[in-house]
XYZ file of C-alpha atoms in Angstrom:
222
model
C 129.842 127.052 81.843
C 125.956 128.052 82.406
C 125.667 125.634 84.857
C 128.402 126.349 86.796
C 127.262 130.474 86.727
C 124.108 129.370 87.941
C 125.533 127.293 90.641
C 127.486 130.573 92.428
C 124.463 133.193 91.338
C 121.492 131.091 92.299
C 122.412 131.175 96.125
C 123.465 134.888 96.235
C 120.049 135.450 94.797
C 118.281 133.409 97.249
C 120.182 135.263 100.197
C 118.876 138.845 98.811
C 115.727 137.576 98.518
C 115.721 136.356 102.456
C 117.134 139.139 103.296
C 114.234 141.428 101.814
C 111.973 141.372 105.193
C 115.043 142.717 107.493
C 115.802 145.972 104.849
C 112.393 146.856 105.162
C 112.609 147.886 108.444
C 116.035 150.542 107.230
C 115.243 153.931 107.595
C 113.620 154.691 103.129
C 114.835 156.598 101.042
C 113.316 158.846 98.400
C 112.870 159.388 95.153
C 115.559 162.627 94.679
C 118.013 159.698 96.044
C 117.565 157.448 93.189
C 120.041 156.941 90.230
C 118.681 155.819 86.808
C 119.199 154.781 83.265
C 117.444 156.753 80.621
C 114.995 154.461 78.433
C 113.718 154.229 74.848
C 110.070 156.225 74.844
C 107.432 155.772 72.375
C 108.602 152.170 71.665
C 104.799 150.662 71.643
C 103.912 153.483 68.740
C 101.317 151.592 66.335
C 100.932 148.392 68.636
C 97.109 147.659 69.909
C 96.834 147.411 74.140
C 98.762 148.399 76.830
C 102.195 146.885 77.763
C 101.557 148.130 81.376
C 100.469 146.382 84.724
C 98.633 149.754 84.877
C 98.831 152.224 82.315
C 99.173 155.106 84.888
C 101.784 155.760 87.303
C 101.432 154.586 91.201
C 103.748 155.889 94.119
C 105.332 152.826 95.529
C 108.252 151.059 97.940
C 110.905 149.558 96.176
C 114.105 147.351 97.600
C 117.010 147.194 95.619
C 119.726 144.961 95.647
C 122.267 147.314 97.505
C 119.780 147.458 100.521
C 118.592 150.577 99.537
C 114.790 151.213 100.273
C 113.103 153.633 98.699
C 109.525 155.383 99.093
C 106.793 157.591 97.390
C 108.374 156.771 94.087
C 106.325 156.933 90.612
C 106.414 153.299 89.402
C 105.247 151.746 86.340
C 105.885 148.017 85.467
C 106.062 146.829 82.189
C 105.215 143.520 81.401
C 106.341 142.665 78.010
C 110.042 143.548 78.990
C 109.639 142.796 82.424
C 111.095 146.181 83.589
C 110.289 148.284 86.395
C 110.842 151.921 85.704
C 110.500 154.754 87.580
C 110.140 158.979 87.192
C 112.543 160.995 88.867
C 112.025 164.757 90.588
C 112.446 165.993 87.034
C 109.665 163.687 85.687
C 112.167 161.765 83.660
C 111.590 158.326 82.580
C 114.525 155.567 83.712
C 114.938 152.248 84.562
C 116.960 151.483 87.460
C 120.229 151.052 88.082
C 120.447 149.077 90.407
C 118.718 145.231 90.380
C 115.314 145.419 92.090
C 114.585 142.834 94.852
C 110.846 144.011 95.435
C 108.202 146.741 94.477
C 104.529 147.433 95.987
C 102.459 149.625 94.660
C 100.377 152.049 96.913
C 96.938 150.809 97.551
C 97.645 147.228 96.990
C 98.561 144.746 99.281
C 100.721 141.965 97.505
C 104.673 142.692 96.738
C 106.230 141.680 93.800
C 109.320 139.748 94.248
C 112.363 138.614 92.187
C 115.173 136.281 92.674
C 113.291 132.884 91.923
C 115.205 129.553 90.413
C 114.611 130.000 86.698
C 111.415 127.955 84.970
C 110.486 127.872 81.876
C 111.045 131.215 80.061
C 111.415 133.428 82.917
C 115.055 134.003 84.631
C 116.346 135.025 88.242
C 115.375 138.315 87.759
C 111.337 137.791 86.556
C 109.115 139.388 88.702
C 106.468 137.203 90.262
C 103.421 138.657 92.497
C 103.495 137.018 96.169
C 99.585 135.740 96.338
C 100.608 134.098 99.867
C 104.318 134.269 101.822
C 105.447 131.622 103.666
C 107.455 128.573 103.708
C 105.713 127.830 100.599
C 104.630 130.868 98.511
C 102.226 130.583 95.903
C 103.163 133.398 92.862
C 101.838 134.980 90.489
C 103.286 135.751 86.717
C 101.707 137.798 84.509
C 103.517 138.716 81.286
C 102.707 140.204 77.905
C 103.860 140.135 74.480
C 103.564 141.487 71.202
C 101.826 139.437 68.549
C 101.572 140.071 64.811
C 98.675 139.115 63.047
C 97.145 139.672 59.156
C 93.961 139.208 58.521
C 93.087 136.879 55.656
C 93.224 138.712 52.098
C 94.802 141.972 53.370
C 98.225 142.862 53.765
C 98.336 144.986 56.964
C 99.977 143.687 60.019
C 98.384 144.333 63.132
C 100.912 144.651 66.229
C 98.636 143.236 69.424
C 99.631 142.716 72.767
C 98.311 139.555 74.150
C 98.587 138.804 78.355
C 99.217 135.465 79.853
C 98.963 134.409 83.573
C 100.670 131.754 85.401
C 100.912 130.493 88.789
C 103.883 128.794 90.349
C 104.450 127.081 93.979
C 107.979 128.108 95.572
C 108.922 125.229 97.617
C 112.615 124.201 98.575
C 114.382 126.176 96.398
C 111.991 124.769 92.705
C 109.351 126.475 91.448
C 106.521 123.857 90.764
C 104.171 125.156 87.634
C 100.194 124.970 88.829
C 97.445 124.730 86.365
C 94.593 123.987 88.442
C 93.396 123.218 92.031
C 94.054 119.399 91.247
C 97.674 120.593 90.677
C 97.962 122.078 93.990
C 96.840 120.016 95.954
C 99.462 117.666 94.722
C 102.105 119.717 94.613
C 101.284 120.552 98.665
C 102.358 116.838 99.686
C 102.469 115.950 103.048
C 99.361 116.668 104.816
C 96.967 115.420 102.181
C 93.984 114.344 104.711
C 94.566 117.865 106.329
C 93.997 119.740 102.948
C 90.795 118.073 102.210
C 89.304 118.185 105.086
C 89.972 122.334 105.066
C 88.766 121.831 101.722
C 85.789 120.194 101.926
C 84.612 122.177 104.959
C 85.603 125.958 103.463
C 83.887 124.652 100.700
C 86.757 125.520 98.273
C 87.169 124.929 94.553
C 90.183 126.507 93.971
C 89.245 128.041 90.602
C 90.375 131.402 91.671
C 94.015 132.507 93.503
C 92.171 133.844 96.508
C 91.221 130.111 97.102
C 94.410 128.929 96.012
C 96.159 131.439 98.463
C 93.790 130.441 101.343
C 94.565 126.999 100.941
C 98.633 127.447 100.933
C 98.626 130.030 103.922
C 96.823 126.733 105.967
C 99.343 124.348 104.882
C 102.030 126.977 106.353
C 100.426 126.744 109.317
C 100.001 122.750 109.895
């Protein structure tokens, strides 16, 4: 029965995703627009670290999955429950109603995107940070949970949140895991004596995603 939901709800995620780029060009809308749902505050009371992509809040653009665009609203992601939320004109803290497609933060220059084929723990609606757009798109997913740890001989328990960063390939419709710049060269098949020659003459190690990213935007462009 999974299968067969994931069949139909797959492509109609893949067709909001495509169609992000055209309903950025609509006419935004603002923040005294926006409906929301009302969450749970003080829920990381007593836990060590930040649950936050950034603990404060950042104006940003944000697509939903009704079309609607909206600007100049207070964002704050949260990474352990992978939740976008948002503050109204009241300064009330909500979650959104509708599904969100895409979110950018002011100042920075990479989206972040859902709407991917589900891999390993993450579903269709995971947000993953576009490093490079393209045919192939090289993402980025950062995620945080809460650990609980007791030191030896005592019997507190220490609530810690712990971060963990991943990058994935998007490539005809899979989402191909990359652990190094061995991986992805590999996983870029095709135009291997290309790559390596770009490689070798940028000089690039591809220990850090700016590398990474500069090597995928070339192999969109062979």
């Amino acid at each position: 029965m999974r299968t067969k939901m994931l069949k139909y709800v797959l492509p109609a995620l893949v067709l909001s995703v495509l169609t992000v780029g055209a309903a950025w060009a609509q006419a935004p809308k603002y923040v005294q627009d926006l409906n929301g749902v009302p969450i749970k505050l003080n829920q990381y009371e007593n836990i060590n670290g930040s649950p936050y992509l950034h603990i404060e809040w950042i104006e940003g653009r944000v697509v939903l999955g009704n079309g609607n665009i909206y600007e100049g609203v207070p964002l704050r992601y949260d990474l352990v429950s992978d939740r976008l939320m948002f503050k109204d004109k009241n300064g009330q803290e909500l979650e959104f109603a509708q599904p969100v497609l895409e979110f950018q933060l002011a100042g920075e220059q990479n989206k972040y995107r859902s709407g991917f084929v589900p891999v390993d723990n993450h579903t269709s609606t995971s947000f993953y940070e576009v490093l490079e757009d393209g045919k192939v798109k090289l993402l980025k997913r950062s995620h945080k949970v809460v650990r609980e740890e007791k030191a030896y001989g005592s019997a507190t328990i220490n609530k810690n949140i712990m971060g963990y960063t991943n990058y994935y390939l998007a490539k005809e419709n899979e989402l191909v895991k990359i652990k190094n710049g061995k991986a992805l060269q590999e996983a870029l098949s095709g135009h291997d004596a290309e790559l390596a020659e770009y490689t070798k003459k940028n000089k690039l190690k591809l220990k850090d995603e700016a590398e990474m990213a500069q090597l995928v935007k070339y192999y969109n462009s062979l």
